[in-house]
Amino acid sequence: MSVLVIAEHNNQHLNPATLHAVKAAEKLGEVHVLVAGNGVAAVAEEAKQVAGVAKVLVAEAAHYAEGLAEELTPLVVKLAADYRYVAATATAFGKNLLPRVAAVLDVPQISDLTEIVDNQTFVRPIYAGNAFEMVQTPSEKLVLTFRATAFEAAATTGGNAEVVKVAALEAQNISRFVKRDLAQSDRPDLTQANVVVTGGRALGSAENFKQILTPLADVLGAAIGASRSAVEAEYAPNDLQVGQTGKVVAPQLYIAIGVSGAIQHVAGMQDSKVIVAINKDADAPIFNVADYGIVGDLFEIVPQLTEALKN
Amino acid sequence: MKALVAVKRVVDYNVKVRVKADGSDVDIGNVKMSMNPFDEIAVEEAVRLKEAGKVNEIVAVSIGEKKCEDTLRTALAMGADRAIHIEADTKLEPLAVAKLLKAVADKENPKIVLLGKQAIDDDANQTAQMLAALLNAPQATFASKVELNDNEVIVTREIDGGEEVIALNLPAVISADLRLNEPRFVKLPNIMAAKKKPLEKVALADLGVETAARVNVVKVLEPKARQAGVKVASVAELVEKLKNEAKVI
């Protein structure tokens, strides 16, 4: 029995998040990818070339275009009859859709898993990453979401999967897409970036947040993140939040600037390879997880660091 | 219209839990317990909908041991009208909780069901979606704005990279994100008044729902500890270490 991975896409491109689910799913069996959308030939073509994908199922209908869980669930449930696992990456899309699928299938879902021990044993974080539970289930069918940072991305080339059309099901019409506003940014995606520069409440204002962090992020080619308090103070938009309730990141280098290091924040970045903390409070908990720390005024240190890195 | 709000009693969000030495579970004896923060936001939203005249009754429901009563009293003090406590001694999986909530919803017929997007103990982020599926109702997860009309609810959702707006037919299930609102502080007179509000007890067995565990915890593990780092004295030293020691720039 094989794994059905639900592709995340915008009808034009495959979201790189899906590549992590493909890589993880390979450990469980033959990987098939479902591309459900509208006008998705290009996405199917990308999915076909992903290393490790054996088959791409393509379902096209206007009501699949926006990824509404109400519309996708009956399709995924129908296809799930042929699979032991239904899986996706634990993004907003995956988290929204998969529990609905699991409930209709009446099978358990295991969320955000970080390790596959064997076909029915998995590890996942609980309590904001302060503990991990190893769980085992006798269930013959399972729904899984994978934590992206715990699994590498599958290569975007090297595959040559068979592409098969599957029939769309009737529209449910109980929900309706209105609009989507995506923040425009030239920066790397927060969850995929090699370097992340994160600002906290100590930045003091939205202007400072931008003025202090942007030059440093530019020089490092980094994505910009924010602590919850910086988001709540409206220094940064919500989608930049790193932590238990925001994004989970694991870059090569994570620079926390004016971030105290609350449990909920650390939950989202503690798997970073190298953590740097810049904070004027020598007792801030962030120093307990930082590989390198500087105690001092961020308004002096960050511009100095930016200058030093330019050379 | 009637609103149903589901609340969970969890370890307070400020507590850093420890794994028990035998790896059987986390140690939550003698730690502070509170209403799950996301559920508090769900209750607040229901109360605001009532204050705006869109909702006329709020029913709060919680499932678990006897002390869940405290959590329900908090919801009542915030403005819920009555509460239902489904008494259960064992930890229940999200799918079992969703089935129990469906049983309550079938009886109460709410037009809108509000939940937190995830509980901060199991971090599952499943129950609202599962409940919506079982009710065959539409869902709006990770809600940051809710506009309730007579026939539909328009919800702004937090998604990766921004936000989106969807409209749902009623009845609908909504899960609250942190940005939805700021829960009110409960005042003493409201706490006193909440003690007089109805709190119905329901035995798990009476709901006729199969809740046996299907996923077993083999063991609970400590997170991999990070090596203690060093404090550097200057920016020059930091750059030197990042370049030559950590080799990340």
PDB file of C-alpha atoms in Angstrom, chain A residues 60-309:
ATOM      1  CA  GLU A  60      -9.353  19.605 -12.381  1.00  0.00           C
ATOM      2  CA  ALA A  61     -12.485  21.574 -11.595  1.00  0.00           C
ATOM      3  CA  ALA A  62     -13.299  25.212 -10.922  1.00  0.00           C
ATOM      4  CA  HIS A  63     -14.310  24.332  -7.365  1.00  0.00           C
ATOM      5  CA  TYR A  64     -10.851  22.912  -6.614  1.00  0.00           C
ATOM      6  CA  ALA A  65      -9.077  26.146  -7.589  1.00  0.00           C
ATOM      7  CA  GLU A  66      -8.809  27.713  -4.139  1.00  0.00           C
ATOM      8  CA  GLY A  67      -8.024  24.657  -2.057  1.00  0.00           C
ATOM      9  CA  LEU A  68     -11.210  24.794   0.024  1.00  0.00           C
ATOM     10  CA  ALA A  69     -11.257  21.868   2.464  1.00  0.00           C
ATOM     11  CA  GLU A  70     -15.000  21.308   1.896  1.00  0.00           C
ATOM     12  CA  GLU A  71     -14.411  20.694  -1.816  1.00  0.00           C
ATOM     13  CA  LEU A  72     -11.161  18.737  -1.612  1.00  0.00           C
ATOM     14  CA  THR A  73     -12.187  16.384   1.196  1.00  0.00           C
ATOM     15  CA  PRO A  74     -14.666  14.190  -0.758  1.00  0.00           C
ATOM     16  CA  LEU A  75     -12.096  13.785  -3.539  1.00  0.00           C
ATOM     17  CA  VAL A  76      -9.257  12.868  -1.173  1.00  0.00           C
ATOM     18  CA  VAL A  77     -11.527  10.516   0.783  1.00  0.00           C
ATOM     19  CA  LYS A  78     -12.549   8.717  -2.402  1.00  0.00           C
ATOM     20  CA  LEU A  79      -8.952   8.306  -3.575  1.00  0.00           C
ATOM     21  CA  ALA A  80      -7.830   7.272  -0.070  1.00  0.00           C
ATOM     22  CA  ALA A  81      -9.510   3.891  -0.580  1.00  0.00           C
ATOM     23  CA  ASP A  82      -6.400   2.813  -2.484  1.00  0.00           C
ATOM     24  CA  TYR A  83      -3.828   4.094  -0.001  1.00  0.00           C
ATOM     25  CA  ARG A  84      -2.626   3.232   3.466  1.00  0.00           C
ATOM     26  CA  TYR A  85      -1.523   6.792   4.198  1.00  0.00           C
ATOM     27  CA  VAL A  86      -2.816  10.222   3.239  1.00  0.00           C
ATOM     28  CA  ALA A  87      -0.201  12.873   3.937  1.00  0.00           C
ATOM     29  CA  ALA A  88       0.784  16.507   3.520  1.00  0.00           C
ATOM     30  CA  THR A  89       3.204  18.991   4.983  1.00  0.00           C
ATOM     31  CA  ALA A  90       1.980  20.674   8.175  1.00  0.00           C
ATOM     32  CA  THR A  91       1.424  24.095   6.605  1.00  0.00           C
ATOM     33  CA  ALA A  92      -1.746  26.164   6.961  1.00  0.00           C
ATOM     34  CA  PHE A  93      -3.070  24.236   3.938  1.00  0.00           C
ATOM     35  CA  GLY A  94      -2.195  20.795   5.286  1.00  0.00           C
ATOM     36  CA  LYS A  95      -3.429  21.546   8.784  1.00  0.00           C
ATOM     37  CA  ASN A  96      -6.720  22.822   7.428  1.00  0.00           C
ATOM     38  CA  LEU A  97      -7.472  19.934   5.094  1.00  0.00           C
ATOM     39  CA  LEU A  98      -6.140  16.733   6.593  1.00  0.00           C
ATOM     40  CA  PRO A  99      -8.079  16.511   9.878  1.00  0.00           C
ATOM     41  CA  ARG A 100     -11.289  16.885   7.873  1.00  0.00           C
ATOM     42  CA  VAL A 101     -10.204  13.996   5.675  1.00  0.00           C
ATOM     43  CA  ALA A 102      -9.262  11.884   8.712  1.00  0.00           C
ATOM     44  CA  ALA A 103     -12.644  12.443  10.344  1.00  0.00           C
ATOM     45  CA  VAL A 104     -14.573  11.407   7.231  1.00  0.00           C
ATOM     46  CA  LEU A 105     -12.364   8.330   6.890  1.00  0.00           C
ATOM     47  CA  ASP A 106     -12.809   7.747  10.625  1.00  0.00           C
ATOM     48  CA  VAL A 107      -9.076   7.190  11.092  1.00  0.00           C
ATOM     49  CA  PRO A 108      -6.589   8.927  13.400  1.00  0.00           C
ATOM     50  CA  GLN A 109      -4.458  11.816  12.272  1.00  0.00           C
ATOM     51  CA  ILE A 110      -0.939  12.320  13.579  1.00  0.00           C
ATOM     52  CA  SER A 111       0.019  15.989  13.344  1.00  0.00           C
ATOM     53  CA  ASP A 112       3.304  17.678  12.627  1.00  0.00           C
ATOM     54  CA  LEU A 113       5.385  14.547  12.960  1.00  0.00           C
ATOM     55  CA  THR A 114       9.144  14.920  13.155  1.00  0.00           C
ATOM     56  CA  GLU A 115      10.291  11.308  12.865  1.00  0.00           C
ATOM     57  CA  ILE A 116       9.094   8.093  11.267  1.00  0.00           C
ATOM     58  CA  VAL A 117      10.181   5.195  13.473  1.00  0.00           C
ATOM     59  CA  ASP A 118       8.398   2.493  11.473  1.00  0.00           C
ATOM     60  CA  ASN A 119       5.183   2.041   9.481  1.00  0.00           C
ATOM     61  CA  GLN A 120       2.998   2.668  12.501  1.00  0.00           C
ATOM     62  CA  THR A 121       5.293   4.424  14.978  1.00  0.00           C
ATOM     63  CA  PHE A 122       5.971   8.152  14.836  1.00  0.00           C
ATOM     64  CA  VAL A 123       7.433  10.973  16.931  1.00  0.00           C
ATOM     65  CA  ARG A 124       5.824  14.393  17.275  1.00  0.00           C
ATOM     66  CA  PRO A 125       6.297  17.467  19.470  1.00  0.00           C
ATOM     67  CA  ILE A 126       3.865  18.352  22.265  1.00  0.00           C
ATOM     68  CA  TYR A 127       3.754  21.245  24.751  1.00  0.00           C
ATOM     69  CA  ALA A 128       5.343  23.720  22.348  1.00  0.00           C
ATOM     70  CA  GLY A 129       8.241  21.372  21.684  1.00  0.00           C
ATOM     71  CA  ASN A 130       9.105  20.980  25.359  1.00  0.00           C
ATOM     72  CA  ALA A 131       8.491  17.263  24.971  1.00  0.00           C
ATOM     73  CA  PHE A 132       8.103  14.753  22.171  1.00  0.00           C
ATOM     74  CA  GLU A 133       5.768  11.795  22.169  1.00  0.00           C
ATOM     75  CA  MET A 134       6.428   8.553  20.398  1.00  0.00           C
ATOM     76  CA  VAL A 135       3.070   7.187  19.322  1.00  0.00           C
ATOM     77  CA  GLN A 136       2.056   3.869  17.857  1.00  0.00           C
ATOM     78  CA  THR A 137      -1.189   2.967  16.214  1.00  0.00           C
ATOM     79  CA  PRO A 138      -2.657  -0.293  14.959  1.00  0.00           C
ATOM     80  CA  SER A 139      -4.861   1.675  12.544  1.00  0.00           C
ATOM     81  CA  GLU A 140      -4.846   0.185   9.044  1.00  0.00           C
ATOM     82  CA  LYS A 141      -5.192   3.628   7.521  1.00  0.00           C
ATOM     83  CA  LEU A 142      -3.591   6.847   8.729  1.00  0.00           C
ATOM     84  CA  VAL A 143      -3.584  10.533   7.981  1.00  0.00           C
ATOM     85  CA  LEU A 144      -0.248  12.276   8.611  1.00  0.00           C
ATOM     86  CA  THR A 145       1.163  15.778   8.466  1.00  0.00           C
ATOM     87  CA  PHE A 146       4.934  16.207   8.426  1.00  0.00           C
ATOM     88  CA  ARG A 147       6.879  19.040  10.008  1.00  0.00           C
ATOM     89  CA  ALA A 148       8.789  20.530   7.060  1.00  0.00           C
ATOM     90  CA  THR A 149      11.913  21.395   9.026  1.00  0.00           C
ATOM     91  CA  ALA A 150      12.304  17.786  10.196  1.00  0.00           C
ATOM     92  CA  PHE A 151      12.515  16.336   6.689  1.00  0.00           C
ATOM     93  CA  GLU A 152      14.638  17.377   3.742  1.00  0.00           C
ATOM     94  CA  ALA A 153      12.997  18.548   0.542  1.00  0.00           C
ATOM     95  CA  ALA A 154      12.811  16.069  -2.339  1.00  0.00           C
ATOM     96  CA  ALA A 155      14.797  17.143  -5.406  1.00  0.00           C
ATOM     97  CA  THR A 156      12.717  19.006  -7.982  1.00  0.00           C
ATOM     98  CA  THR A 157      14.305  17.040 -10.815  1.00  0.00           C
ATOM     99  CA  GLY A 158      15.163  13.434 -11.465  1.00  0.00           C
ATOM    100  CA  GLY A 159      11.664  12.031 -11.290  1.00  0.00           C
ATOM    101  CA  ASN A 160       9.565  10.847 -14.181  1.00  0.00           C
ATOM    102  CA  ALA A 161       6.197   9.972 -12.743  1.00  0.00           C
ATOM    103  CA  GLU A 162       3.202   8.708 -14.652  1.00  0.00           C
ATOM    104  CA  VAL A 163       0.475  11.380 -14.855  1.00  0.00           C
ATOM    105  CA  VAL A 164      -3.094  10.166 -14.525  1.00  0.00           C
ATOM    106  CA  LYS A 165      -6.279  12.182 -14.720  1.00  0.00           C
ATOM    107  CA  VAL A 166      -8.909  11.515 -12.083  1.00  0.00           C
ATOM    108  CA  ALA A 167     -12.508  12.636 -12.320  1.00  0.00           C
ATOM    109  CA  ALA A 168     -13.581  15.625 -10.286  1.00  0.00           C
ATOM    110  CA  LEU A 169     -16.520  15.183  -7.932  1.00  0.00           C
ATOM    111  CA  GLU A 170     -19.563  17.387  -7.717  1.00  0.00           C
ATOM    112  CA  ALA A 171     -19.142  20.751  -5.965  1.00  0.00           C
ATOM    113  CA  GLN A 172     -20.278  20.903  -2.322  1.00  0.00           C
ATOM    114  CA  ASN A 173     -21.056  24.636  -2.414  1.00  0.00           C
ATOM    115  CA  ILE A 174     -21.210  25.094   1.356  1.00  0.00           C
ATOM    116  CA  SER A 175     -18.285  27.507   1.415  1.00  0.00           C
ATOM    117  CA  ARG A 176     -17.131  30.165  -0.983  1.00  0.00           C
ATOM    118  CA  PHE A 177     -13.735  31.724  -1.616  1.00  0.00           C
ATOM    119  CA  VAL A 178     -13.830  35.535  -1.464  1.00  0.00           C
ATOM    120  CA  LYS A 179     -10.263  36.817  -1.750  1.00  0.00           C
ATOM    121  CA  ARG A 180      -6.669  36.280  -0.775  1.00  0.00           C
ATOM    122  CA  ASP A 181      -4.103  38.897   0.195  1.00  0.00           C
ATOM    123  CA  LEU A 182      -0.539  37.699   0.093  1.00  0.00           C
ATOM    124  CA  ALA A 183       2.268  39.888   1.370  1.00  0.00           C
ATOM    125  CA  GLN A 184       4.578  40.797  -1.486  1.00  0.00           C
ATOM    126  CA  SER A 185       8.219  40.182  -0.707  1.00  0.00           C
ATOM    127  CA  ASP A 186      11.487  39.689  -2.561  1.00  0.00           C
ATOM    128  CA  ARG A 187      12.907  37.865   0.419  1.00  0.00           C
ATOM    129  CA  PRO A 188      13.251  34.106   0.682  1.00  0.00           C
ATOM    130  CA  ASP A 189      10.262  32.325   2.198  1.00  0.00           C
ATOM    131  CA  LEU A 190      10.566  32.272   5.982  1.00  0.00           C
ATOM    132  CA  THR A 191      10.196  28.515   6.310  1.00  0.00           C
ATOM    133  CA  GLN A 192      12.668  27.767   3.515  1.00  0.00           C
ATOM    134  CA  ALA A 193      15.352  30.407   4.194  1.00  0.00           C
ATOM    135  CA  ASN A 194      18.952  29.542   5.110  1.00  0.00           C
ATOM    136  CA  VAL A 195      19.224  32.593   7.316  1.00  0.00           C
ATOM    137  CA  VAL A 196      16.457  34.159   9.404  1.00  0.00           C
ATOM    138  CA  VAL A 197      16.689  37.498  11.195  1.00  0.00           C
ATOM    139  CA  THR A 198      13.971  37.921  13.804  1.00  0.00           C
ATOM    140  CA  GLY A 199      12.904  41.025  15.679  1.00  0.00           C
ATOM    141  CA  GLY A 200      11.103  41.259  19.000  1.00  0.00           C
ATOM    142  CA  ARG A 201       9.313  43.859  21.007  1.00  0.00           C
ATOM    143  CA  ALA A 202      12.531  45.668  21.909  1.00  0.00           C
ATOM    144  CA  LEU A 203      12.600  47.130  18.386  1.00  0.00           C
ATOM    145  CA  GLY A 204      10.048  49.591  19.736  1.00  0.00           C
ATOM    146  CA  SER A 205       8.190  50.515  16.555  1.00  0.00           C
ATOM    147  CA  ALA A 206       7.306  49.346  13.062  1.00  0.00           C
ATOM    148  CA  GLU A 207       9.755  51.930  11.651  1.00  0.00           C
ATOM    149  CA  ASN A 208      12.622  50.642  13.776  1.00  0.00           C
ATOM    150  CA  PHE A 209      11.709  47.070  12.946  1.00  0.00           C
ATOM    151  CA  LYS A 210      12.115  47.836   9.271  1.00  0.00           C
ATOM    152  CA  GLN A 211      15.090  50.188   9.549  1.00  0.00           C
ATOM    153  CA  ILE A 212      17.144  47.947  11.822  1.00  0.00           C
ATOM    154  CA  LEU A 213      16.341  44.514  10.399  1.00  0.00           C
ATOM    155  CA  THR A 214      16.094  45.150   6.657  1.00  0.00           C
ATOM    156  CA  PRO A 215      19.750  46.114   6.013  1.00  0.00           C
ATOM    157  CA  LEU A 216      20.989  43.132   8.030  1.00  0.00           C
ATOM    158  CA  ALA A 217      18.598  40.756   6.269  1.00  0.00           C
ATOM    159  CA  ASP A 218      19.656  42.222   2.916  1.00  0.00           C
ATOM    160  CA  VAL A 219      23.341  41.671   3.531  1.00  0.00           C
ATOM    161  CA  LEU A 220      22.699  38.071   4.633  1.00  0.00           C
ATOM    162  CA  GLY A 221      20.043  37.279   2.008  1.00  0.00           C
ATOM    163  CA  ALA A 222      17.866  36.391   4.982  1.00  0.00           C
ATOM    164  CA  ALA A 223      14.157  36.093   5.611  1.00  0.00           C
ATOM    165  CA  ILE A 224      12.706  38.322   8.314  1.00  0.00           C
ATOM    166  CA  GLY A 225      10.739  36.862  11.223  1.00  0.00           C
ATOM    167  CA  ALA A 226       9.029  38.324  14.267  1.00  0.00           C
ATOM    168  CA  SER A 227       8.177  37.323  17.794  1.00  0.00           C
ATOM    169  CA  ARG A 228       4.542  37.235  18.852  1.00  0.00           C
ATOM    170  CA  SER A 229       4.901  40.431  20.854  1.00  0.00           C
ATOM    171  CA  ALA A 230       6.346  42.249  17.845  1.00  0.00           C
ATOM    172  CA  VAL A 231       3.374  41.052  15.791  1.00  0.00           C
ATOM    173  CA  GLU A 232       0.904  42.041  18.490  1.00  0.00           C
ATOM    174  CA  ALA A 233       2.458  45.493  18.709  1.00  0.00           C
ATOM    175  CA  GLU A 234       1.963  45.630  14.915  1.00  0.00           C
ATOM    176  CA  TYR A 235       5.646  46.059  14.114  1.00  0.00           C
ATOM    177  CA  ALA A 236       5.346  43.208  11.630  1.00  0.00           C
ATOM    178  CA  PRO A 237       2.561  41.306   9.856  1.00  0.00           C
ATOM    179  CA  ASN A 238       1.257  38.114  11.470  1.00  0.00           C
ATOM    180  CA  ASP A 239       2.579  35.789   8.800  1.00  0.00           C
ATOM    181  CA  LEU A 240       6.135  36.567   9.921  1.00  0.00           C
ATOM    182  CA  GLN A 241       5.517  35.152  13.394  1.00  0.00           C
ATOM    183  CA  VAL A 242       7.905  32.398  14.435  1.00  0.00           C
ATOM    184  CA  GLY A 243       6.824  30.063  17.226  1.00  0.00           C
ATOM    185  CA  GLN A 244       4.357  27.479  18.475  1.00  0.00           C
ATOM    186  CA  THR A 245       1.454  29.281  16.878  1.00  0.00           C
ATOM    187  CA  GLY A 246       3.330  30.745  13.934  1.00  0.00           C
ATOM    188  CA  LYS A 247       5.942  29.292  11.605  1.00  0.00           C
ATOM    189  CA  VAL A 248       8.444  26.642  12.569  1.00  0.00           C
ATOM    190  CA  VAL A 249      11.852  27.371  11.050  1.00  0.00           C
ATOM    191  CA  ALA A 250      15.188  25.579  11.135  1.00  0.00           C
ATOM    192  CA  PRO A 251      17.645  27.682   9.147  1.00  0.00           C
ATOM    193  CA  GLN A 252      21.439  27.411   9.176  1.00  0.00           C
ATOM    194  CA  LEU A 253      21.611  30.711  11.041  1.00  0.00           C
ATOM    195  CA  TYR A 254      18.929  32.307  13.192  1.00  0.00           C
ATOM    196  CA  ILE A 255      19.568  35.770  14.609  1.00  0.00           C
ATOM    197  CA  ALA A 256      17.167  36.793  17.394  1.00  0.00           C
ATOM    198  CA  ILE A 257      17.214  40.542  17.954  1.00  0.00           C
ATOM    199  CA  GLY A 258      15.482  41.977  20.996  1.00  0.00           C
ATOM    200  CA  VAL A 259      13.633  38.693  21.486  1.00  0.00           C
ATOM    201  CA  SER A 260      13.326  37.519  25.103  1.00  0.00           C
ATOM    202  CA  GLY A 261      12.978  33.855  24.154  1.00  0.00           C
ATOM    203  CA  ALA A 262       9.610  32.793  25.571  1.00  0.00           C
ATOM    204  CA  ILE A 263       8.818  29.046  25.405  1.00  0.00           C
ATOM    205  CA  GLN A 264       6.367  29.638  22.579  1.00  0.00           C
ATOM    206  CA  HIS A 265       8.962  31.449  20.473  1.00  0.00           C
ATOM    207  CA  VAL A 266      11.739  28.938  21.086  1.00  0.00           C
ATOM    208  CA  ALA A 267       9.326  26.190  19.954  1.00  0.00           C
ATOM    209  CA  GLY A 268       9.510  27.641  16.467  1.00  0.00           C
ATOM    210  CA  MET A 269      13.269  28.000  16.068  1.00  0.00           C
ATOM    211  CA  GLN A 270      15.132  25.666  18.398  1.00  0.00           C
ATOM    212  CA  ASP A 271      16.139  23.333  15.595  1.00  0.00           C
ATOM    213  CA  SER A 272      18.122  26.069  13.859  1.00  0.00           C
ATOM    214  CA  LYS A 273      21.747  25.048  13.301  1.00  0.00           C
ATOM    215  CA  VAL A 274      23.269  28.165  14.834  1.00  0.00           C
ATOM    216  CA  ILE A 275      21.379  30.637  16.996  1.00  0.00           C
ATOM    217  CA  VAL A 276      22.640  34.149  17.709  1.00  0.00           C
ATOM    218  CA  ALA A 277      20.992  36.361  20.321  1.00  0.00           C
ATOM    219  CA  ILE A 278      21.331  40.109  20.627  1.00  0.00           C
ATOM    220  CA  ASN A 279      19.663  41.391  23.774  1.00  0.00           C
ATOM    221  CA  LYS A 280      20.398  43.972  26.429  1.00  0.00           C
ATOM    222  CA  ASP A 281      19.078  41.733  29.208  1.00  0.00           C
ATOM    223  CA  ALA A 282      21.856  39.293  30.108  1.00  0.00           C
ATOM    224  CA  ASP A 283      19.311  37.052  31.851  1.00  0.00           C
ATOM    225  CA  ALA A 284      16.918  36.774  28.896  1.00  0.00           C
ATOM    226  CA  PRO A 285      16.001  33.093  28.323  1.00  0.00           C
ATOM    227  CA  ILE A 286      17.037  33.393  24.681  1.00  0.00           C
ATOM    228  CA  PHE A 287      20.668  33.134  25.844  1.00  0.00           C
ATOM    229  CA  ASN A 288      19.937  29.600  27.103  1.00  0.00           C
ATOM    230  CA  VAL A 289      19.459  28.380  23.534  1.00  0.00           C
ATOM    231  CA  ALA A 290      21.828  30.739  21.718  1.00  0.00           C
ATOM    232  CA  ASP A 291      25.172  29.465  20.466  1.00  0.00           C
ATOM    233  CA  TYR A 292      26.492  33.009  20.411  1.00  0.00           C
ATOM    234  CA  GLY A 293      25.110  35.880  22.395  1.00  0.00           C
ATOM    235  CA  ILE A 294      25.880  39.561  22.669  1.00  0.00           C
ATOM    236  CA  VAL A 295      24.579  41.529  25.625  1.00  0.00           C
ATOM    237  CA  GLY A 296      24.002  45.098  24.542  1.00  0.00           C
ATOM    238  CA  ASP A 297      21.841  47.671  22.853  1.00  0.00           C
ATOM    239  CA  LEU A 298      20.486  46.301  19.604  1.00  0.00           C
ATOM    240  CA  PHE A 299      20.299  49.802  18.135  1.00  0.00           C
ATOM    241  CA  GLU A 300      24.104  49.967  18.304  1.00  0.00           C
ATOM    242  CA  ILE A 301      24.985  46.334  17.721  1.00  0.00           C
ATOM    243  CA  VAL A 302      22.817  45.506  14.727  1.00  0.00           C
ATOM    244  CA  PRO A 303      24.065  48.398  12.544  1.00  0.00           C
ATOM    245  CA  GLN A 304      27.636  47.468  13.541  1.00  0.00           C
ATOM    246  CA  LEU A 305      26.983  43.851  12.598  1.00  0.00           C
ATOM    247  CA  THR A 306      25.471  44.914   9.275  1.00  0.00           C
ATOM    248  CA  GLU A 307      28.548  47.035   8.518  1.00  0.00           C
ATOM    249  CA  ALA A 308      30.934  44.272   9.541  1.00  0.00           C
ATOM    250  CA  LEU A 309      29.174  41.771   7.291  1.00  0.00           C
TER     251      LEU A 309
END
